[in-house]
mmCIF file of C-alpha atoms in Angstrom:
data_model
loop_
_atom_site.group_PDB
_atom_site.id
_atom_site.type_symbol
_atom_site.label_atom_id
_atom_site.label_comp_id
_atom_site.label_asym_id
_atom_site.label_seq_id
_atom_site.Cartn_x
_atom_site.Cartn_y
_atom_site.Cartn_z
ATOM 1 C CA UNK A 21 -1.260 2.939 -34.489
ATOM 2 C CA UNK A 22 -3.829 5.448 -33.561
ATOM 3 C CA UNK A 23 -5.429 5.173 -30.104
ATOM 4 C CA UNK A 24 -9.173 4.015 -30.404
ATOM 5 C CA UNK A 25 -10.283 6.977 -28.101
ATOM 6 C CA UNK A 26 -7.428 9.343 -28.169
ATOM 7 C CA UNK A 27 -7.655 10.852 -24.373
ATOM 8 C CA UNK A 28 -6.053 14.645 -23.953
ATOM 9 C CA UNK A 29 -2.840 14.803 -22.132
ATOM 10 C CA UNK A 30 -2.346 16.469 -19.076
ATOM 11 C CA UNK A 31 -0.125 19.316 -19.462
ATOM 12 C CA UNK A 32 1.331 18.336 -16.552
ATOM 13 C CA UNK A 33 1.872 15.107 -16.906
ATOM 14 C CA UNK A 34 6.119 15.203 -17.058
ATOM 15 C CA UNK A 35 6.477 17.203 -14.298
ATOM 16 C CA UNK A 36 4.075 14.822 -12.195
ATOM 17 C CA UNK A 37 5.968 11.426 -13.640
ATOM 18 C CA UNK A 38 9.309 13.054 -12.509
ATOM 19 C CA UNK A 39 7.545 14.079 -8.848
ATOM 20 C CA UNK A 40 6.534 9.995 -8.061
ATOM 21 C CA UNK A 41 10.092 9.118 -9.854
ATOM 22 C CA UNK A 42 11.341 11.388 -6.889
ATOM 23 C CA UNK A 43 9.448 9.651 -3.716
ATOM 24 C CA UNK A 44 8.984 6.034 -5.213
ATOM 25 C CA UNK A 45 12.037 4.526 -2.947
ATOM 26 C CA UNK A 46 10.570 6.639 -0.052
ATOM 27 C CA UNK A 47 7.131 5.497 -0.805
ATOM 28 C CA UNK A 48 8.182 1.719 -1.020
ATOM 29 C CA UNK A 49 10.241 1.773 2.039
ATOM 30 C CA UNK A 50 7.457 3.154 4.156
ATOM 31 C CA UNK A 51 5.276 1.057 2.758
ATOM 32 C CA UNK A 52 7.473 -1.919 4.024
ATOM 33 C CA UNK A 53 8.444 -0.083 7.109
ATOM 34 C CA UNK A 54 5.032 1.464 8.397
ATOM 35 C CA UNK A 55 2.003 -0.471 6.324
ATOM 36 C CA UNK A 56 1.157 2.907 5.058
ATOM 37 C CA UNK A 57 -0.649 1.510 1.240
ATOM 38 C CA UNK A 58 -0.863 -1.362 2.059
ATOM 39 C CA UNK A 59 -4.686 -2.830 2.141
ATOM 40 C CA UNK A 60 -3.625 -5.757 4.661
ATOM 41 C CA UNK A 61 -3.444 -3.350 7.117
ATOM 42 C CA UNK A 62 -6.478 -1.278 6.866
ATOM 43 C CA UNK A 63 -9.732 -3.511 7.463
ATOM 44 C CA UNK A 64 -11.953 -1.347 4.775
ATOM 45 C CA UNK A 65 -9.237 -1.025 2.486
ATOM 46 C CA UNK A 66 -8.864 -4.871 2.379
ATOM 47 C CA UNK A 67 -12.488 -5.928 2.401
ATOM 48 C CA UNK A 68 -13.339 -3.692 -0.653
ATOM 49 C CA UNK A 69 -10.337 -4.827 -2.491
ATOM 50 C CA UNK A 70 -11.852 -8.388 -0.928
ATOM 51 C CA UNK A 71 -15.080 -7.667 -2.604
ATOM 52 C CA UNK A 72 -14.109 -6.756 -6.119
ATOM 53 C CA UNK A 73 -11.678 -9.735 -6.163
ATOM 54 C CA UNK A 74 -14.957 -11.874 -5.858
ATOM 55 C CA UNK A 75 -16.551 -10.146 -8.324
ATOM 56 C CA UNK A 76 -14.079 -10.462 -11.048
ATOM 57 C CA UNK A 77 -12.050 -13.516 -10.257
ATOM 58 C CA UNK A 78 -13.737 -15.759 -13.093
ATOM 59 C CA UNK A 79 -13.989 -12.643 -15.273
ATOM 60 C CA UNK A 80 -10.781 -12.615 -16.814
ATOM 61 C CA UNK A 81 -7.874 -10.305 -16.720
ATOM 62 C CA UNK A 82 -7.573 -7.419 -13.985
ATOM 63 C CA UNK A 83 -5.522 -4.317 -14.325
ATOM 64 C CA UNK A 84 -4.710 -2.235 -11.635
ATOM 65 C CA UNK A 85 -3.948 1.192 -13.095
ATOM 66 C CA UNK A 86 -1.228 3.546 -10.796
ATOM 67 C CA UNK A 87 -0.093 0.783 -9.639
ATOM 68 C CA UNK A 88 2.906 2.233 -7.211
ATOM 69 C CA UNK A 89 4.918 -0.525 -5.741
ATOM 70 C CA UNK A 90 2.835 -2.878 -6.722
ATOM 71 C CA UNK A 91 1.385 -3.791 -3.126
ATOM 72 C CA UNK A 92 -2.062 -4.316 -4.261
ATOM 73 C CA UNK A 93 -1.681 -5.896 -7.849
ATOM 74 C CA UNK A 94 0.306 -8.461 -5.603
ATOM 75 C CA UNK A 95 -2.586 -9.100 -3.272
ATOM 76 C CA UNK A 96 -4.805 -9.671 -6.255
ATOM 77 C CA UNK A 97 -1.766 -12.083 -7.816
ATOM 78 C CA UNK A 98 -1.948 -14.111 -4.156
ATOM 79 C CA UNK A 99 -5.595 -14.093 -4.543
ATOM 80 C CA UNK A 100 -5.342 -15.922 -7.948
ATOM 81 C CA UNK A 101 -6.482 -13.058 -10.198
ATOM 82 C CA UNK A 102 -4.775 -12.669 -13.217
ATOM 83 C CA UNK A 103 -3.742 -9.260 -12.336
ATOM 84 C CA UNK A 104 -1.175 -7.263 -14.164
ATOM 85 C CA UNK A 105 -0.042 -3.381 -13.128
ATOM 86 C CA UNK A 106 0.282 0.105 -14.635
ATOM 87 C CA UNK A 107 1.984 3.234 -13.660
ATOM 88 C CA UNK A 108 3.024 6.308 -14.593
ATOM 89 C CA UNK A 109 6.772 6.662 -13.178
ATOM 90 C CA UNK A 110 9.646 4.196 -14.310
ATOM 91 C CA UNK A 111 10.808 4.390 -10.570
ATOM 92 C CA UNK A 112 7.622 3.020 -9.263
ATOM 93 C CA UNK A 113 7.520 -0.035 -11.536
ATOM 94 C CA UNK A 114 11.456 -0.634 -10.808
ATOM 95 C CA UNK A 115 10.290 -0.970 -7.249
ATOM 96 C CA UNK A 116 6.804 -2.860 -7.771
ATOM 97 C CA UNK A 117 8.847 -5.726 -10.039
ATOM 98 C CA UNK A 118 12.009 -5.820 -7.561
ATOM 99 C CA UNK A 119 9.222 -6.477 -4.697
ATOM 100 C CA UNK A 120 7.179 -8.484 -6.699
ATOM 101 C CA UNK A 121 9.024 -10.150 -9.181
ATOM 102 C CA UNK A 122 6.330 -13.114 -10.157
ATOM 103 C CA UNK A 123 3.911 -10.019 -10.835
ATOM 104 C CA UNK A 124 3.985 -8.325 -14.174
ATOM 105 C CA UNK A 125 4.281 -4.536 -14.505
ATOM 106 C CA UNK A 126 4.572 -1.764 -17.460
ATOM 107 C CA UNK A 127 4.808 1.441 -17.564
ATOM 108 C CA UNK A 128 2.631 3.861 -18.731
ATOM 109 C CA UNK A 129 -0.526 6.611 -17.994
ATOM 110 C CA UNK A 130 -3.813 6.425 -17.553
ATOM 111 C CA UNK A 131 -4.067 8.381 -20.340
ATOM 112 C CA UNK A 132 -2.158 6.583 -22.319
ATOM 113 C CA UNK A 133 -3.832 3.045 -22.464
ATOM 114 C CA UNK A 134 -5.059 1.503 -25.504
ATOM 115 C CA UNK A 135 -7.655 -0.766 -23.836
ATOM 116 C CA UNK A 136 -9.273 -3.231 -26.155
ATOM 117 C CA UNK A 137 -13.181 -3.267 -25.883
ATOM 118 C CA UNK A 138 -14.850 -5.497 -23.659
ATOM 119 C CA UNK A 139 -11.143 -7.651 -23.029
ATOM 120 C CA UNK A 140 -10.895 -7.108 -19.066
ATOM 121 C CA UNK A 141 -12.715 -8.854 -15.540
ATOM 122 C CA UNK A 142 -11.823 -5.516 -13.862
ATOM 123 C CA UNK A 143 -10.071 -2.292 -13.258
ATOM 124 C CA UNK A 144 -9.128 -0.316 -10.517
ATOM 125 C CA UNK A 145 -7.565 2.750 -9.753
ATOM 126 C CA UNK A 146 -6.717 2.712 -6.337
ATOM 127 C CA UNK A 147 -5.527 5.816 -4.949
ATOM 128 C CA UNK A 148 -4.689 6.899 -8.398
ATOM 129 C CA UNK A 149 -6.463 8.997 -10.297
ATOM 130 C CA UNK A 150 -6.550 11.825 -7.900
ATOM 131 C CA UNK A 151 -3.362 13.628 -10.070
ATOM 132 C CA UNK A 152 -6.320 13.599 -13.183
ATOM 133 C CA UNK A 153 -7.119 17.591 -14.310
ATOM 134 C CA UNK A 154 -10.753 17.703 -14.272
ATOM 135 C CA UNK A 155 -11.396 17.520 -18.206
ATOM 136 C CA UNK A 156 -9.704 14.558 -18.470
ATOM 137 C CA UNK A 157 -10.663 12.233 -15.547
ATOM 138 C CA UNK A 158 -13.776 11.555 -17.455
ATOM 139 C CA UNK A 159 -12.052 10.717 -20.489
ATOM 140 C CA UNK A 160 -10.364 8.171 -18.571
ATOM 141 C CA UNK A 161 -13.642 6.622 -16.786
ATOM 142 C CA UNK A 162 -15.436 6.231 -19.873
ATOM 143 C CA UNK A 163 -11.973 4.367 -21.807
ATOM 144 C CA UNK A 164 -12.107 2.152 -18.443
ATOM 145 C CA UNK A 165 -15.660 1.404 -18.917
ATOM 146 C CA UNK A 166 -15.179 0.517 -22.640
ATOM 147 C CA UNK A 167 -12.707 -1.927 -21.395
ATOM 148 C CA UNK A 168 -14.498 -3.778 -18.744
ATOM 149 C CA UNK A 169 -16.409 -7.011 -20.024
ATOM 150 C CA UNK A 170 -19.967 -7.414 -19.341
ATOM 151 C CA UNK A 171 -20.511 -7.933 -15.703
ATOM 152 C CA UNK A 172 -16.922 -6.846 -14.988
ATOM 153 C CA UNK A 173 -16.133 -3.768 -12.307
ATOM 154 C CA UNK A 174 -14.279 -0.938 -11.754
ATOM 155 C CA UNK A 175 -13.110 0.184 -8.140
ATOM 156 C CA UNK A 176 -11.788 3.450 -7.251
ATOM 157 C CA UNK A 177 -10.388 5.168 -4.249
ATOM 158 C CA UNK A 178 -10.355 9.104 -4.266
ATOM 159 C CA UNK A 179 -9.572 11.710 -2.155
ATOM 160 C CA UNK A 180 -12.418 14.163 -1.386
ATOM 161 C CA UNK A 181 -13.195 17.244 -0.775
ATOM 162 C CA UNK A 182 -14.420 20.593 -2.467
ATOM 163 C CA UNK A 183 -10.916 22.590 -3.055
ATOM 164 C CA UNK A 184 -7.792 21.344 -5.081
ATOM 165 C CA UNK A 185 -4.806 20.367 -2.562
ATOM 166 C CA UNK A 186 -1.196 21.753 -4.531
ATOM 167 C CA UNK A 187 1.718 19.286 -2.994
ATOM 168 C CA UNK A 188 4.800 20.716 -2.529
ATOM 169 C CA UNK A 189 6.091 17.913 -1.092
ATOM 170 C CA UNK A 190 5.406 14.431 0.002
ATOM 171 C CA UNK A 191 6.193 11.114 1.725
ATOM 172 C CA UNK A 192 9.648 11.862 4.202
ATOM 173 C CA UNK A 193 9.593 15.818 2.802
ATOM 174 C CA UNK A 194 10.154 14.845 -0.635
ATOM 175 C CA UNK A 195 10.230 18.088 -3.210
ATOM 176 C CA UNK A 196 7.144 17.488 -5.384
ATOM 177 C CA UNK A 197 5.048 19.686 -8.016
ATOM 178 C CA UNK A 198 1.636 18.198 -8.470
ATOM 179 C CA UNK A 199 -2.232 18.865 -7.984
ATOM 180 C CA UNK A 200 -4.497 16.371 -5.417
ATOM 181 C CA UNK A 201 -7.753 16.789 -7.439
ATOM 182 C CA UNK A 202 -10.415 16.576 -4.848
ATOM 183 C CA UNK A 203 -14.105 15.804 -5.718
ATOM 184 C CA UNK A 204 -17.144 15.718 -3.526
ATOM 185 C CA UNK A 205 -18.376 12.108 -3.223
ATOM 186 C CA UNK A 206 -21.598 12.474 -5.065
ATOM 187 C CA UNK A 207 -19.565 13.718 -8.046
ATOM 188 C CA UNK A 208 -17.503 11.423 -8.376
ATOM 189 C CA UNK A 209 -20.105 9.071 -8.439
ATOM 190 C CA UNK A 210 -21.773 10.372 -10.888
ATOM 191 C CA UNK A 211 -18.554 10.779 -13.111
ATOM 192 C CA UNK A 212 -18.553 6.793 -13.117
ATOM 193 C CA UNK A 213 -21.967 6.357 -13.918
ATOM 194 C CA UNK A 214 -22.279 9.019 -16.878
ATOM 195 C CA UNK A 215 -19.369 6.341 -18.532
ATOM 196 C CA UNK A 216 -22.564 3.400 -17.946
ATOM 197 C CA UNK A 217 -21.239 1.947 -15.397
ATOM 198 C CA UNK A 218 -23.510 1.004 -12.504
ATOM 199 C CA UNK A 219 -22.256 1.796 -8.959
ATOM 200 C CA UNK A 220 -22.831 -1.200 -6.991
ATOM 201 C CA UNK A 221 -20.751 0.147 -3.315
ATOM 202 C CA UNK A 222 -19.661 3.056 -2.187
ATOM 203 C CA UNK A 223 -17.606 3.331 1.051
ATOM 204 C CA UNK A 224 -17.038 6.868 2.889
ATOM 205 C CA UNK A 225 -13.502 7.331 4.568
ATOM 206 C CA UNK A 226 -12.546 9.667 7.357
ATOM 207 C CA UNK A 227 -9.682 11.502 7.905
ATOM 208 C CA UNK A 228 -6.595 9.545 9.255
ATOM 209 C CA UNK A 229 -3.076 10.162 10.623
ATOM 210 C CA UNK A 230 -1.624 10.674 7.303
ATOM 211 C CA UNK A 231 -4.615 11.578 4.991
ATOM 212 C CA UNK A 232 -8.386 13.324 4.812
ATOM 213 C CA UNK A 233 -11.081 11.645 3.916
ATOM 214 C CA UNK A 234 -11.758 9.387 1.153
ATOM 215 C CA UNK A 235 -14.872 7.442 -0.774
ATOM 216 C CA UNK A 236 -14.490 3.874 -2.668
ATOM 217 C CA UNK A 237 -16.602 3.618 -5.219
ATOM 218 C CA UNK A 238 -17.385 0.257 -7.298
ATOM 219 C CA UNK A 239 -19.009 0.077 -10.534
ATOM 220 C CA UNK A 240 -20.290 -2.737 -12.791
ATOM 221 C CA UNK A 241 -20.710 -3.012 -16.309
ATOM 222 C CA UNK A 242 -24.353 -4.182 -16.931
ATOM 223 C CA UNK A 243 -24.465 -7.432 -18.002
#
């Protein structure tokens, strides 16, 4: 079956599913070992993943695109959302359903979701989208906007910056090949709202140990 908004595929896309395939045990581990992803640990993090959960609890299903091992889809789950998770490398989902095994996970891109009008509470992509070439993180916005029902939100957490970041390598010196697409904070905000969606909060990170600086945004679909 066709896609209702076909979305154009990265041409990288295989080389950056093999690159998180690569670090996913390294990633999970150090998530376990150090806290580094996970939201309980990080006081912003966890009171704008606090916020959205209270926006969309009663909405109806939540999907938490790039899901990685599954840390925050199962913060959602313990929060009594019914939360599912998404992402693109096999190896990352092996980890987030071995860790979270009560939590349901698939796996699949961004840019390949077939999201059903109006059927979703809320969306996020947390951390996630940053790998998205420039013509096609828009494409993606506007399918998750289509998605949301009326009143529901979409939170994302970016890195920004004005130049593109090419990793080499990542999480324990990892070999990777991929692309950190940065954007400056007002454009990323208005990426979201040229899909409709109304930014309700927006949250400006500094740099830390292991990252630069960051912006959470949350949108709503009016009502």
């Amino acid at each position: 079956m066709r896609a209702r908004h076909p979305i154009d595929r990265p041409a990288d896309l295989d080389i950056v599913r093999e690159s998180y395939d690569r670090v996913a045990d390294n990633y999970a581990d150090m998530v376990l070992t150090t806290g580094i992803g996970d939201i309980r640990g990080h006081p912003w993090h966890k009171a704008a993943i606090d916020a959205f959960a209270d926006s969309v609890g009663k909405l109806g299903p939540v999907l938490d695109v790039g899901c990685g091992p599954g840390t925050v889809t199962a913060y959602l789950d313990e929060r009594g959302l019914d939360v599912s998770g998404v992402d693109l490398s096999p190896r990352m989902v092996e980890n987030a359903r071995r860790l979270h095994p009560r939590c349901r996970f698939g796996v699949a891109s961004a840019t390949e979701l077939d999201l059903a009008e109006a059927s979703y509470g809320g969306i996020l992509g947390w951390w996630s989208l940053f790998n998205l070439p420039r013509d096609v993180l828009p494409q993606v916005l506007a399918s998750f906007a289509r998605a949301l029902k009326p009143g529901g939100c979409f939170i994302a957490a970016t890195h920004v910056g004005d130049e593109d970041l090419r990793r080499t390598e990542a999480y324990g010196g990892v070999a990777v090949r991929w692309t950190t697409h940065k954007w400056p904070p007002e454009q990323f905000v208005g990426l979201i709202e040229q899909t409709g969606l109304g930014p309700v909060a927006e949250l400006r990170l500094p740099p830390e140990q292991y990252s630069g600086p960051g912006v959470v945004v949350m949108a709503e679909r009016p009502a």
